[in-house]
Protein backbone atom coordinates (compact mmCIF):
# COMPACT_ATOMS: atom_id res chain seq x y z
CA UNK A 1 0.00 0.00 0.00
CA UNK A 2 1.35 3.42 -0.92
CA UNK A 3 1.16 5.81 1.99
CA UNK A 4 0.24 9.47 1.66
CA UNK A 5 -1.21 9.39 -1.80
CA UNK A 6 -2.74 12.66 -2.82
CA UNK A 7 -3.25 14.46 -6.10
CA UNK A 8 -1.47 17.57 -4.97
CA UNK A 9 -0.13 17.38 -1.48
CA UNK A 10 -1.01 20.71 0.04
CA UNK A 11 1.91 20.79 2.47
CA UNK A 12 4.70 20.14 0.05
CA UNK A 13 3.12 21.30 -3.19
CA UNK A 14 4.68 18.39 -4.99
CA UNK A 15 2.98 17.25 -8.21
CA UNK A 16 0.66 14.28 -8.20
CA UNK A 17 2.29 10.92 -8.52
CA UNK A 18 1.37 8.40 -11.12
CA UNK A 19 -0.26 6.22 -8.45
CA UNK A 20 -2.43 9.14 -7.44
CA UNK A 21 -3.67 9.64 -10.98
CA UNK A 22 -4.40 5.94 -11.22
CA UNK A 23 -6.51 6.13 -8.08
CA UNK A 24 -8.30 9.16 -9.45
CA UNK A 25 -8.92 7.56 -12.86
CA UNK A 26 -12.17 5.66 -12.02
CA UNK A 27 -13.75 8.76 -10.49
CA UNK A 28 -12.51 10.90 -13.37
CA UNK A 29 -13.87 8.51 -15.95
CA UNK A 30 -17.18 8.37 -14.10
CA UNK A 31 -17.43 12.16 -14.00
CA UNK A 32 -16.60 12.55 -17.68
CA UNK A 33 -18.90 9.78 -18.82
CA UNK A 34 -21.97 10.59 -16.70
CA UNK A 35 -21.66 14.29 -15.91
CA UNK A 36 -19.50 16.12 -18.43
CA UNK A 37 -20.50 14.25 -21.61
CA UNK A 38 -24.31 14.34 -21.01
CA UNK A 39 -24.13 18.03 -20.07
CA UNK A 40 -22.21 18.72 -23.26
CA UNK A 41 -24.82 16.81 -25.31
CA UNK A 42 -27.60 18.82 -23.63
CA UNK A 43 -25.71 22.02 -24.40
CA UNK A 44 -25.37 21.16 -28.10
CA UNK A 45 -28.99 19.97 -28.37
CA UNK A 46 -30.27 23.17 -26.80
CA UNK A 47 -29.25 25.04 -29.97
CA UNK A 48 -30.94 22.61 -32.41
CA UNK A 49 -34.37 22.84 -34.04
CA UNK A 50 -37.07 20.51 -32.71
CA UNK A 51 -38.92 19.43 -35.87
CA UNK A 52 -41.24 16.72 -34.59
CA UNK A 53 -41.86 14.34 -31.76
CA UNK A 54 -38.35 13.48 -30.50
CA UNK A 55 -36.87 14.50 -33.86
CA UNK A 56 -34.30 17.23 -34.23
CA UNK A 57 -32.64 19.10 -37.04
CA UNK A 58 -28.98 19.83 -36.39
CA UNK A 59 -28.95 23.47 -37.42
CA UNK A 60 -28.14 26.35 -35.09
CA UNK A 61 -30.94 28.39 -33.53
CA UNK A 62 -31.08 30.54 -30.40
CA UNK A 63 -34.89 30.20 -30.55
CA UNK A 64 -35.16 27.69 -27.70
CA UNK A 65 -33.60 30.17 -25.29
CA UNK A 66 -35.91 32.90 -26.56
CA UNK A 67 -38.81 30.65 -25.53
CA UNK A 68 -37.24 29.88 -22.14
CA UNK A 69 -37.15 33.59 -21.40
CA UNK A 70 -40.73 34.15 -22.58
CA UNK A 71 -43.42 34.99 -19.98
CA UNK A 72 -44.83 31.45 -19.56
CA UNK A 73 -41.54 29.83 -18.58
CA UNK A 74 -40.15 32.79 -16.66
CA UNK A 75 -43.22 32.52 -14.46
CA UNK A 76 -42.48 28.84 -13.85
CA UNK A 77 -38.82 29.57 -13.10
CA UNK A 78 -39.91 32.36 -10.77
CA UNK A 79 -42.31 30.04 -8.97
CA UNK A 80 -39.61 27.37 -8.60
CA UNK A 81 -37.19 29.93 -7.12
CA UNK A 82 -39.92 31.16 -4.78
CA UNK A 83 -40.75 27.67 -3.47
CA UNK A 84 -37.08 26.71 -3.14
CA UNK A 85 -36.30 30.04 -1.44
CA UNK A 86 -39.17 29.72 1.03
CA UNK A 87 -38.07 26.15 1.75
CA UNK A 88 -34.51 27.31 2.42
CA UNK A 89 -35.60 30.11 4.76
CA UNK A 90 -37.98 27.85 6.71
CA UNK A 91 -35.36 25.09 6.93
CA UNK A 92 -32.80 27.58 8.26
CA UNK A 93 -35.23 29.05 10.82
CA UNK A 94 -36.30 25.62 12.06
CA UNK A 95 -32.96 23.90 11.57
CA UNK A 96 -30.64 26.40 13.23
CA UNK A 97 -32.00 26.08 16.79
CA UNK A 98 -32.13 22.30 16.41
CA UNK A 99 -28.55 22.13 15.12
CA UNK A 100 -27.39 24.50 17.85
CA UNK A 101 -29.06 22.44 20.56
CA UNK A 102 -27.58 19.18 19.25
CA UNK A 103 -24.13 20.73 18.77
CA UNK A 104 -24.01 22.09 22.32
CA UNK A 105 -25.36 18.95 24.00
CA UNK A 106 -22.98 16.52 25.75
CA UNK A 107 -21.55 13.79 23.62
CA UNK A 108 -23.83 10.86 24.46
CA UNK A 109 -26.93 12.92 24.07
CA UNK A 110 -25.55 14.50 20.90
CA UNK A 111 -25.08 11.14 19.21
CA UNK A 112 -28.58 10.06 20.12
CA UNK A 113 -30.07 13.25 18.76
CA UNK A 114 -28.07 12.94 15.55
CA UNK A 115 -29.39 9.43 15.15
CA UNK A 116 -32.93 10.82 15.39
CA UNK A 117 -32.15 13.24 12.55
CA UNK A 118 -30.86 10.37 10.43
CA UNK A 119 -33.60 7.82 11.11
CA UNK A 120 -35.97 9.05 8.36
CA UNK A 121 -33.31 8.15 5.79
CA UNK A 122 -33.79 4.49 6.64
CA UNK A 123 -37.13 4.57 4.85
CA UNK A 124 -37.55 5.23 1.16
CA UNK A 125 -38.23 8.85 0.37
CA UNK A 126 -41.24 7.87 -1.73
CA UNK A 127 -42.83 5.96 1.14
CA UNK A 128 -42.34 8.94 3.46
CA UNK A 129 -44.05 11.16 0.90
CA UNK A 130 -47.01 8.82 0.69
CA UNK A 131 -47.17 8.88 4.48
CA UNK A 132 -47.73 12.64 4.28
CA UNK A 133 -50.38 11.95 1.68
CA UNK A 134 -52.25 9.75 4.16
CA UNK A 135 -51.88 12.31 6.93
CA UNK A 136 -53.07 15.31 4.93
CA UNK A 137 -55.94 13.93 2.87
CA UNK A 138 -59.48 15.02 3.68
CA UNK A 139 -60.43 11.78 5.41
CA UNK A 140 -56.87 11.36 6.62
CA UNK A 141 -55.07 11.03 9.94
CA UNK A 142 -54.85 14.75 10.74
CA UNK A 143 -58.56 15.42 10.25
CA UNK A 144 -59.30 12.15 12.08
CA UNK A 145 -57.29 13.38 15.07
CA UNK A 146 -58.97 16.78 15.03
CA UNK A 147 -62.38 15.10 14.98
CA UNK A 148 -61.43 12.76 17.80
CA UNK A 149 -60.35 15.77 19.88
CA UNK A 150 -63.67 17.49 18.97
CA UNK A 151 -61.77 20.40 17.45
CA UNK A 152 -63.92 19.64 14.42
CA UNK A 153 -66.73 20.72 14.51
CA UNK A 154 -66.34 23.00 17.57
CA UNK A 155 -63.40 25.25 16.61
CA UNK A 156 -63.31 24.39 12.92
CA UNK A 157 -66.51 23.94 10.97
CA UNK A 158 -65.27 21.51 8.35
CA UNK A 159 -62.26 19.22 7.84
CA UNK A 160 -59.20 21.14 6.68
CA UNK A 161 -58.26 20.56 3.07
CA UNK A 162 -54.49 20.51 3.14
CA UNK A 163 -53.69 17.95 0.49
CA UNK A 164 -53.54 19.22 -3.10
CA UNK A 165 -52.55 22.73 -2.05
CA UNK A 166 -49.41 24.87 -2.06
CA UNK A 167 -49.24 24.32 1.71
CA UNK A 168 -48.93 20.57 1.16
CA UNK A 169 -46.05 21.22 -1.25
CA UNK A 170 -44.27 23.43 1.31
CA UNK A 171 -44.75 20.86 4.08
CA UNK A 172 -43.20 18.13 1.93
CA UNK A 173 -40.30 20.31 0.77
CA UNK A 174 -39.39 21.52 4.28
CA UNK A 175 -39.79 18.02 5.71
CA UNK A 176 -37.58 16.53 2.98
CA UNK A 177 -34.72 19.03 3.15
CA UNK A 178 -34.61 19.89 6.86
CA UNK A 179 -31.87 17.31 7.67
CA UNK A 180 -29.70 18.79 4.91
CA UNK A 181 -29.81 22.12 6.74
CA UNK A 182 -29.37 20.69 10.24
CA UNK A 183 -26.28 18.59 9.52
CA UNK A 184 -23.90 21.23 8.09
CA UNK A 185 -24.95 23.80 10.72
CA UNK A 186 -24.46 21.19 13.42
CA UNK A 187 -20.95 20.53 12.11
CA UNK A 188 -19.99 24.20 12.49
CA UNK A 189 -21.72 24.60 15.88
CA UNK A 190 -19.84 21.60 17.20
CA UNK A 191 -16.54 23.27 16.32
CA UNK A 192 -17.47 26.48 18.18
CA UNK A 193 -14.72 27.38 20.61
CA UNK A 194 -16.20 27.88 24.09
CA UNK A 195 -13.41 30.22 25.09
CA UNK A 196 -14.51 32.70 22.43
CA UNK A 197 -18.04 32.75 23.85
CA UNK A 198 -16.62 33.18 27.35
CA UNK A 199 -14.38 35.96 26.15
CA UNK A 200 -17.36 37.73 24.61
CA UNK A 201 -19.26 37.48 27.85
CA UNK A 202 -16.20 38.63 29.89
CA UNK A 203 -15.94 41.67 27.66
CA UNK A 204 -19.52 42.57 28.49
CA UNK A 205 -21.51 41.22 25.56
CA UNK A 206 -25.04 40.08 26.38
CA UNK A 207 -26.37 36.77 25.01
CA UNK A 208 -27.98 38.47 22.02
CA UNK A 209 -24.84 40.39 21.16
CA UNK A 210 -22.65 37.29 21.58
CA UNK A 211 -24.93 35.37 19.26
CA UNK A 212 -25.01 38.09 16.64
CA UNK A 213 -21.32 38.99 16.69
CA UNK A 214 -19.62 35.69 17.60
CA UNK A 215 -21.79 32.62 17.12
CA UNK A 216 -23.53 33.62 13.90
CA UNK A 217 -20.36 34.63 11.99
CA UNK A 218 -18.56 31.49 13.17
CA UNK A 219 -21.39 29.21 12.03
CA UNK A 220 -21.82 31.16 8.79
CA UNK A 221 -20.04 28.58 6.62
CA UNK A 222 -22.39 25.90 7.99
CA UNK A 223 -25.41 28.01 7.08
CA UNK A 224 -24.00 28.66 3.59
CA UNK A 225 -23.41 24.94 3.07
CA UNK A 226 -26.95 24.24 4.28
CA UNK A 227 -28.39 26.84 1.93
CA UNK A 228 -26.68 25.21 -1.06
CA UNK A 229 -27.70 21.71 0.02
CA UNK A 230 -31.36 22.76 0.39
CA UNK A 231 -31.91 25.40 -2.26
CA UNK A 232 -30.20 23.64 -5.17
CA UNK A 233 -32.06 20.31 -4.98
CA UNK A 234 -35.33 21.99 -3.91
CA UNK A 235 -35.44 24.10 -7.05
CA UNK A 236 -35.23 21.00 -9.25
CA UNK A 237 -37.62 18.89 -7.15
CA UNK A 238 -40.29 17.26 -9.28
CA UNK A 239 -42.90 14.48 -9.29
CA UNK A 240 -43.38 14.75 -5.51
CA UNK A 241 -44.45 18.38 -5.70
CA UNK A 242 -46.75 17.38 -8.52
CA UNK A 243 -48.27 14.61 -6.40
CA UNK A 244 -48.83 16.77 -3.30
CA UNK A 245 -50.35 19.67 -5.21
CA UNK A 246 -52.47 17.44 -7.43
CA UNK A 247 -50.58 18.73 -10.44
CA UNK A 248 -51.57 22.32 -9.66
CA UNK A 249 -48.20 23.75 -8.65
CA UNK A 250 -46.14 23.48 -11.81
CA UNK A 251 -42.41 23.67 -11.13
CA UNK A 252 -39.55 23.69 -13.58
CA UNK A 253 -38.57 20.04 -12.97
CA UNK A 254 -42.00 18.84 -14.11
CA UNK A 255 -41.85 21.10 -17.16
CA UNK A 256 -38.48 19.67 -18.22
CA UNK A 257 -39.77 16.11 -17.84
CA UNK A 258 -42.80 17.05 -19.94
CA UNK A 259 -40.64 18.38 -22.78
CA UNK A 260 -38.71 15.11 -22.96
CA UNK A 261 -41.77 12.87 -22.65
CA UNK A 262 -45.21 14.06 -23.69
CA UNK A 263 -44.14 17.04 -25.82
CA UNK A 264 -41.08 15.29 -27.26
CA UNK A 265 -39.31 18.60 -27.86
CA UNK A 266 -35.75 17.57 -26.99
CA UNK A 267 -33.96 20.82 -27.92
CA UNK A 268 -36.35 22.96 -25.90
CA UNK A 269 -36.14 20.57 -22.93
CA UNK A 270 -32.34 20.81 -23.19
CA UNK A 271 -32.50 24.60 -23.19
CA UNK A 272 -34.65 24.52 -20.03
CA UNK A 273 -32.16 22.12 -18.44
CA UNK A 274 -29.18 24.30 -19.33
CA UNK A 275 -30.92 27.35 -17.88
CA UNK A 276 -31.59 25.46 -14.66
CA UNK A 277 -27.92 24.45 -14.56
CA UNK A 278 -26.89 28.09 -14.97
CA UNK A 279 -29.18 28.92 -12.06
CA UNK A 280 -27.46 26.26 -9.92
CA UNK A 281 -24.05 27.68 -10.70
CA UNK A 282 -25.21 31.19 -9.88
CA UNK A 283 -26.58 30.00 -6.51
CA UNK A 284 -23.41 28.12 -5.75
CA UNK A 285 -21.26 31.11 -6.61
CA UNK A 286 -23.37 33.49 -4.51
CA UNK A 287 -23.40 31.14 -1.51
CA UNK A 288 -19.68 30.38 -1.56
CA UNK A 289 -18.88 34.06 -2.03
CA UNK A 290 -20.99 35.07 0.96
CA UNK A 291 -19.46 32.25 3.03
CA UNK A 292 -15.98 33.46 2.13
CA UNK A 293 -16.96 37.01 3.10
CA UNK A 294 -18.38 35.71 6.39
CA UNK A 295 -14.95 34.37 7.26
CA UNK B 1 -14.12 -13.04 4.87
CA UNK B 2 -13.19 -10.65 2.10
CA UNK B 3 -12.09 -13.60 -0.05
CA UNK B 4 -15.43 -15.21 0.56
CA UNK B 5 -17.16 -12.07 -0.67
CA UNK B 6 -15.09 -12.00 -3.87
CA UNK B 7 -15.75 -15.67 -4.49
CA UNK B 8 -19.43 -15.03 -4.00
CA UNK B 9 -19.36 -12.20 -6.51
CA UNK B 10 -17.52 -14.34 -9.03
CA UNK B 11 -20.02 -17.15 -8.58
CA UNK B 12 -22.80 -14.61 -9.08
CA UNK B 13 -21.24 -13.46 -12.34
CA UNK B 14 -20.95 -17.02 -13.58
CA UNK B 15 -24.57 -17.74 -12.78
CA UNK B 16 -25.62 -14.50 -14.45
CA UNK B 17 -23.70 -15.25 -17.63
CA UNK B 18 -25.13 -18.76 -17.60
CA UNK B 19 -28.64 -17.32 -17.43
CA UNK B 20 -27.93 -15.16 -20.41
CA UNK B 21 -27.94 -18.19 -22.69
CA UNK B 22 -31.54 -18.95 -21.76
CA UNK B 23 -33.92 -16.95 -23.92
CA UNK B 24 -35.76 -14.27 -22.01
CA UNK B 25 -38.84 -12.30 -22.99
CA UNK B 26 -38.45 -8.54 -22.56
CA UNK B 27 -41.92 -7.13 -21.95
CA UNK B 28 -42.34 -3.35 -21.88
CA UNK B 29 -45.88 -2.52 -20.82
CA UNK B 30 -48.11 -0.09 -18.90
CA UNK B 31 -47.82 -0.10 -15.13
CA UNK B 32 -50.73 -1.83 -13.36
CA UNK B 33 -51.91 -3.57 -16.50
CA UNK B 34 -50.42 -7.08 -16.78
CA UNK B 35 -51.20 -9.23 -13.70
CA UNK B 36 -48.18 -10.97 -12.14
CA UNK B 37 -50.27 -14.17 -12.16
CA UNK B 38 -50.38 -14.08 -15.95
CA UNK B 39 -46.62 -13.53 -16.26
CA UNK B 40 -45.87 -16.35 -13.80
CA UNK B 41 -48.32 -18.62 -15.63
CA UNK B 42 -46.57 -17.98 -18.93
CA UNK B 43 -43.13 -18.75 -17.47
CA UNK B 44 -44.47 -21.90 -15.83
CA UNK B 45 -45.94 -23.20 -19.08
CA UNK B 46 -43.19 -22.28 -21.50
CA UNK B 47 -40.10 -22.04 -19.29
CA UNK B 48 -39.40 -18.58 -20.73
CA UNK B 49 -38.57 -16.05 -18.02
CA UNK B 50 -40.17 -12.63 -18.43
CA UNK B 51 -38.50 -9.32 -17.77
CA UNK B 52 -41.37 -6.86 -17.15
CA UNK B 53 -40.49 -3.19 -17.41
CA UNK B 54 -43.22 -0.55 -17.03
CA UNK B 55 -44.13 2.90 -18.32
CA UNK B 56 -46.97 5.29 -17.53
CA UNK B 57 -47.55 7.04 -20.86
CA UNK B 58 -47.26 6.19 -24.54
CA UNK B 59 -44.85 9.09 -24.89
CA UNK B 60 -42.52 7.68 -22.24
CA UNK B 61 -42.58 4.32 -24.03
CA UNK B 62 -41.86 5.91 -27.42
CA UNK B 63 -38.98 7.89 -25.93
CA UNK B 64 -37.35 4.70 -24.65
CA UNK B 65 -38.01 2.83 -27.84
CA UNK B 66 -36.15 5.45 -29.89
CA UNK B 67 -33.69 3.89 -32.33
CA UNK B 68 -30.54 2.52 -30.78
CA UNK B 69 -32.02 2.22 -27.29
CA UNK B 70 -32.90 -0.83 -25.21
CA UNK B 71 -34.40 -3.82 -27.00
CA UNK B 72 -37.80 -5.21 -26.16
CA UNK B 73 -39.76 -8.19 -27.49
CA UNK B 74 -43.32 -7.16 -26.66
CA UNK B 75 -44.64 -3.63 -26.16
CA UNK B 76 -48.11 -2.33 -25.36
CA UNK B 77 -48.85 0.84 -27.34
CA UNK B 78 -52.24 2.54 -27.61
CA UNK B 79 -53.83 3.00 -31.01
CA UNK B 80 -52.26 6.35 -31.94
CA UNK B 81 -48.85 5.11 -30.79
CA UNK B 82 -49.26 2.03 -33.03
CA UNK B 83 -49.96 4.39 -35.91
CA UNK B 84 -46.87 6.42 -35.03
CA UNK B 85 -44.69 3.29 -34.85
CA UNK B 86 -46.00 1.78 -38.11
CA UNK B 87 -45.37 5.10 -39.82
CA UNK B 88 -41.73 4.95 -38.69
CA UNK B 89 -41.33 1.25 -39.57
CA UNK B 90 -40.47 0.43 -35.97
CA UNK B 91 -42.77 -2.62 -35.67
CA UNK B 92 -42.25 -6.16 -36.91
CA UNK B 93 -45.15 -7.68 -38.90
CA UNK B 94 -46.74 -10.43 -36.81
CA UNK B 95 -46.66 -14.06 -37.94
CA UNK B 96 -50.28 -14.98 -37.23
CA UNK B 97 -49.65 -18.67 -38.00
CA UNK B 98 -47.95 -18.67 -34.58
CA UNK B 99 -50.79 -16.73 -32.94
CA UNK B 100 -53.87 -18.91 -33.68
CA UNK B 101 -55.74 -17.52 -30.64
CA UNK B 102 -56.25 -14.26 -32.51
CA UNK B 103 -59.50 -15.90 -33.65
CA UNK B 104 -60.84 -15.32 -30.11
CA UNK B 105 -61.04 -11.57 -30.64
CA UNK B 106 -64.46 -10.04 -31.18
CA UNK B 107 -65.06 -9.35 -34.89
CA UNK B 108 -65.25 -5.58 -34.29
CA UNK B 109 -61.83 -5.71 -32.63
CA UNK B 110 -60.05 -7.03 -35.72
CA UNK B 111 -58.57 -5.03 -38.57
CA UNK B 112 -58.90 -1.66 -36.88
CA UNK B 113 -58.29 1.61 -38.76
CA UNK B 114 -54.92 2.39 -37.11
CA UNK B 115 -53.45 -0.88 -38.43
CA UNK B 116 -55.07 -1.55 -41.83
CA UNK B 117 -55.18 -5.27 -42.60
CA UNK B 118 -54.11 -6.02 -38.98
CA UNK B 119 -50.45 -6.74 -39.68
CA UNK B 120 -48.74 -5.38 -36.57
CA UNK B 121 -51.07 -5.31 -33.59
CA UNK B 122 -53.35 -7.40 -31.40
CA UNK B 123 -55.76 -5.55 -29.05
CA UNK B 124 -55.02 -6.23 -25.36
CA UNK B 125 -57.71 -4.23 -23.58
CA UNK B 126 -59.85 -1.30 -24.59
CA UNK B 127 -61.62 1.35 -22.63
CA UNK B 128 -62.92 4.86 -22.57
CA UNK B 129 -62.22 8.08 -20.75
CA UNK B 130 -65.42 9.11 -19.04
CA UNK B 131 -67.02 10.79 -16.06
CA UNK B 132 -67.27 9.26 -12.60
CA UNK B 133 -69.69 10.84 -10.17
CA UNK B 134 -70.01 10.23 -6.44
CA UNK B 135 -73.82 10.15 -6.44
CA UNK B 136 -73.96 10.55 -2.65
CA UNK B 137 -72.49 14.05 -2.78
CA UNK B 138 -73.45 15.16 -6.29
CA UNK B 139 -77.22 15.19 -6.66
CA UNK B 140 -77.65 17.06 -9.94
CA UNK B 141 -77.57 14.93 -13.08
CA UNK B 142 -74.33 14.97 -15.06
CA UNK B 143 -74.33 14.06 -18.74
CA UNK B 144 -71.20 15.60 -20.21
CA UNK B 145 -68.17 17.83 -19.84
CA UNK B 146 -70.30 20.98 -19.79
CA UNK B 147 -72.10 19.67 -16.68
CA UNK B 148 -68.83 18.83 -14.92
CA UNK B 149 -67.04 22.12 -15.42
CA UNK B 150 -69.44 24.35 -13.52
CA UNK B 151 -68.51 26.92 -10.91
CA UNK B 152 -70.38 24.96 -8.20
CA UNK B 153 -67.98 22.04 -8.61
CA UNK B 154 -64.84 24.16 -8.22
CA UNK B 155 -62.22 22.22 -6.24
CA UNK B 156 -64.20 18.96 -6.42
CA UNK B 157 -62.86 17.56 -9.71
CA UNK B 158 -60.03 15.13 -10.52
CA UNK B 159 -58.87 14.55 -14.12
CA UNK B 160 -56.20 12.42 -15.77
CA UNK B 161 -52.94 14.34 -16.12
CA UNK B 162 -52.73 14.21 -19.89
CA UNK B 163 -52.58 17.42 -21.91
CA UNK B 164 -53.87 15.95 -25.15
CA UNK B 165 -56.77 14.26 -23.37
CA UNK B 166 -57.89 17.44 -21.62
CA UNK B 167 -57.66 19.54 -24.80
CA UNK B 168 -59.74 16.94 -26.67
CA UNK B 169 -62.60 17.39 -24.16
CA UNK B 170 -62.70 21.10 -24.97
CA UNK B 171 -62.65 20.35 -28.70
CA UNK B 172 -65.51 17.84 -28.52
CA UNK B 173 -67.53 20.28 -26.38
CA UNK B 174 -67.07 22.85 -29.16
CA UNK B 175 -68.01 20.26 -31.80
CA UNK B 176 -64.52 20.31 -33.35
CA UNK B 177 -62.92 17.00 -34.47
CA UNK B 178 -60.65 15.90 -31.62
CA UNK B 179 -57.80 14.77 -33.85
CA UNK B 180 -57.37 18.13 -35.51
CA UNK B 181 -55.13 20.02 -33.10
CA UNK B 182 -54.35 22.80 -35.59
CA UNK B 183 -53.32 26.21 -34.19
CA UNK B 184 -56.78 27.57 -35.15
CA UNK B 185 -58.58 24.81 -33.27
CA UNK B 186 -56.32 25.19 -30.25
CA UNK B 187 -57.06 28.93 -30.27
CA UNK B 188 -60.78 28.08 -30.24
CA UNK B 189 -60.32 25.71 -27.30
CA UNK B 190 -58.21 28.15 -25.28
CA UNK B 191 -60.94 30.32 -23.71
CA UNK B 192 -62.91 27.26 -22.66
CA UNK B 193 -59.83 25.61 -21.12
CA UNK B 194 -58.96 28.85 -19.39
CA UNK B 195 -62.33 28.71 -17.64
CA UNK B 196 -62.16 24.96 -16.91
CA UNK B 197 -58.64 24.45 -15.56
CA UNK B 198 -58.97 26.55 -12.38
CA UNK B 199 -62.00 24.43 -11.39
CA UNK B 200 -59.91 21.24 -11.27
CA UNK B 201 -58.47 20.20 -7.93
CA UNK B 202 -56.27 17.25 -8.92
CA UNK B 203 -54.46 16.16 -12.07
CA UNK B 204 -53.42 12.50 -11.67
CA UNK B 205 -53.10 9.70 -14.22
CA UNK B 206 -51.44 7.09 -12.03
CA UNK B 207 -54.14 6.67 -9.42
CA UNK B 208 -57.07 9.04 -9.90
CA UNK B 209 -59.19 6.73 -7.72
CA UNK B 210 -57.41 7.89 -4.58
CA UNK B 211 -58.81 11.43 -4.27
CA UNK B 212 -62.32 10.10 -5.05
CA UNK B 213 -62.08 7.38 -2.41
CA UNK B 214 -60.46 9.76 0.10
CA UNK B 215 -63.36 12.20 -0.25
CA UNK B 216 -61.08 14.96 -1.55
CA UNK B 217 -63.14 15.27 -4.74
CA UNK B 218 -66.58 14.15 -5.95
CA UNK B 219 -66.27 14.06 -9.73
CA UNK B 220 -63.61 12.55 -11.95
CA UNK B 221 -62.83 12.35 -15.64
CA UNK B 222 -60.75 9.20 -15.66
CA UNK B 223 -59.99 5.88 -17.39
CA UNK B 224 -62.89 3.41 -17.44
CA UNK B 225 -60.79 0.69 -15.78
CA UNK B 226 -60.27 2.89 -12.71
CA UNK B 227 -63.95 3.82 -12.81
CA UNK B 228 -64.91 0.14 -12.92
CA UNK B 229 -62.80 -0.59 -9.83
CA UNK B 230 -64.47 2.31 -8.00
CA UNK B 231 -67.88 0.91 -8.94
CA UNK B 232 -66.85 -2.52 -7.64
CA UNK B 233 -65.91 -0.97 -4.30
CA UNK B 234 -68.99 1.16 -3.99
CA UNK B 235 -71.93 1.51 -6.35
CA UNK B 236 -72.23 5.19 -5.43
CA UNK B 237 -69.52 5.83 -8.04
CA UNK B 238 -71.46 5.96 -11.31
CA UNK B 239 -69.82 6.05 -14.74
CA UNK B 240 -71.11 8.27 -17.52
CA UNK B 241 -69.96 8.50 -21.12
CA UNK B 242 -69.93 12.23 -21.92
CA UNK B 243 -72.64 13.17 -24.43
CA UNK B 244 -70.18 15.43 -26.25
CA UNK B 245 -68.26 12.30 -27.25
CA UNK B 246 -65.78 10.11 -25.40
CA UNK B 247 -62.28 9.03 -26.25
CA UNK B 248 -62.01 5.29 -26.79
CA UNK B 249 -58.53 3.89 -26.40
CA UNK B 250 -57.35 0.51 -27.62
CA UNK B 251 -54.15 -0.82 -26.08
CA UNK B 252 -52.32 -3.38 -28.17
CA UNK B 253 -49.60 -5.96 -28.04
CA UNK B 254 -46.92 -5.38 -30.68
CA UNK B 255 -43.44 -6.65 -31.46
CA UNK B 256 -40.76 -4.00 -32.07
CA UNK B 257 -38.75 -4.42 -35.28
CA UNK B 258 -35.58 -4.88 -33.23
CA UNK B 259 -36.87 -7.83 -31.16
CA UNK B 260 -34.27 -10.59 -30.81
CA UNK B 261 -36.73 -13.17 -29.57
CA UNK B 262 -39.76 -13.12 -31.86
CA UNK B 263 -40.74 -16.75 -31.23
CA UNK B 264 -41.16 -16.01 -27.50
CA UNK B 265 -43.04 -12.81 -28.33
CA UNK B 266 -45.58 -14.74 -30.46
CA UNK B 267 -45.93 -17.37 -27.75
CA UNK B 268 -46.64 -14.61 -25.20
CA UNK B 269 -49.23 -12.87 -27.38
CA UNK B 270 -50.92 -16.19 -28.11
CA UNK B 271 -50.95 -16.97 -24.36
CA UNK B 272 -52.57 -13.61 -23.55
CA UNK B 273 -55.28 -14.31 -26.14
CA UNK B 274 -56.29 -17.56 -24.44
CA UNK B 275 -59.78 -17.08 -22.92
CA UNK B 276 -58.85 -18.30 -19.42
CA UNK B 277 -55.77 -16.04 -19.32
CA UNK B 278 -57.64 -13.05 -20.71
CA UNK B 279 -60.28 -13.54 -18.01
CA UNK B 280 -57.61 -13.22 -15.30
CA UNK B 281 -56.67 -9.85 -16.77
CA UNK B 282 -60.33 -8.75 -16.72
CA UNK B 283 -60.65 -9.88 -13.08
CA UNK B 284 -57.70 -7.78 -12.06
CA UNK B 285 -58.07 -4.79 -14.36
CA UNK B 286 -61.73 -4.39 -15.37
CA UNK B 287 -61.31 -2.62 -18.69
CA UNK B 288 -63.36 -3.66 -21.74
CA UNK B 289 -62.13 -7.06 -22.88
CA UNK B 290 -61.83 -7.31 -26.69
CA UNK B 291 -61.63 -11.11 -26.44
CA UNK B 292 -65.10 -12.51 -27.24
CA UNK B 293 -64.24 -15.99 -25.98
CA UNK B 294 -62.96 -14.56 -22.67
CA UNK B 295 -66.03 -12.38 -22.24
CA UNK B 296 -68.17 -15.53 -22.13
CA UNK B 297 -66.25 -16.57 -18.99
CA UNK B 298 -66.96 -13.32 -17.12
CA UNK B 299 -69.57 -13.18 -14.36
CA UNK B 300 -72.86 -11.32 -14.90
CA UNK B 301 -71.68 -8.71 -12.35
CA UNK B 302 -68.53 -8.06 -14.34
CA UNK B 303 -70.49 -7.65 -17.55
CA UNK B 304 -73.03 -5.39 -15.82
CA UNK B 305 -70.35 -2.97 -14.63
CA UNK B 306 -71.31 0.23 -16.49
CA UNK B 307 -67.69 1.41 -16.66
CA UNK B 308 -66.32 -1.80 -18.17
CA UNK B 309 -69.17 -2.34 -20.61
CA UNK B 310 -70.94 1.01 -21.08
CA UNK B 311 -74.03 1.61 -23.15
CA UNK B 312 -73.01 2.46 -26.68
CA UNK B 313 -72.23 6.14 -27.00
CA UNK B 314 -70.42 8.44 -29.35
CA UNK B 315 -66.81 7.21 -29.29
CA UNK B 316 -63.75 8.74 -30.91
CA UNK B 317 -60.31 7.21 -31.39
CA UNK B 318 -57.07 9.21 -31.19
CA UNK B 319 -54.75 9.44 -34.18
CA UNK B 320 -51.10 10.37 -34.32
CA UNK B 321 -51.03 14.18 -34.27
CA UNK B 322 -47.32 14.46 -35.05
CA UNK B 323 -45.81 17.83 -34.33
CA UNK B 324 -49.03 19.29 -32.91
CA UNK B 325 -48.13 17.49 -29.66
CA UNK B 326 -45.64 20.28 -28.93
CA UNK B 327 -48.32 22.96 -29.55
CA UNK B 328 -50.71 21.15 -27.20
CA UNK B 329 -48.00 20.96 -24.52
CA UNK B 330 -47.15 24.65 -24.96
CA UNK B 331 -50.80 25.70 -24.68
CA UNK B 332 -51.38 23.65 -21.53
CA UNK B 333 -48.14 24.84 -19.94
CA UNK B 334 -49.23 28.42 -20.48
CA UNK B 335 -52.73 27.84 -19.08
CA UNK B 336 -51.74 25.64 -16.16
CA UNK B 337 -48.90 27.96 -15.23
CA UNK B 338 -51.52 30.66 -14.64
CA UNK B 339 -54.00 28.58 -12.74
CA UNK B 340 -52.55 28.89 -9.22
Coordinates of C-alpha atoms in Angstrom, one line a residue, chain B residues 21 66 280 297:
Chain B
X21 CA -27.9 -18.2 -22.7
X66 CA -36.1 5.5 -29.9
X280 CA -57.6 -13.2 -15.3
X297 CA -66.3 -16.6 -19.0

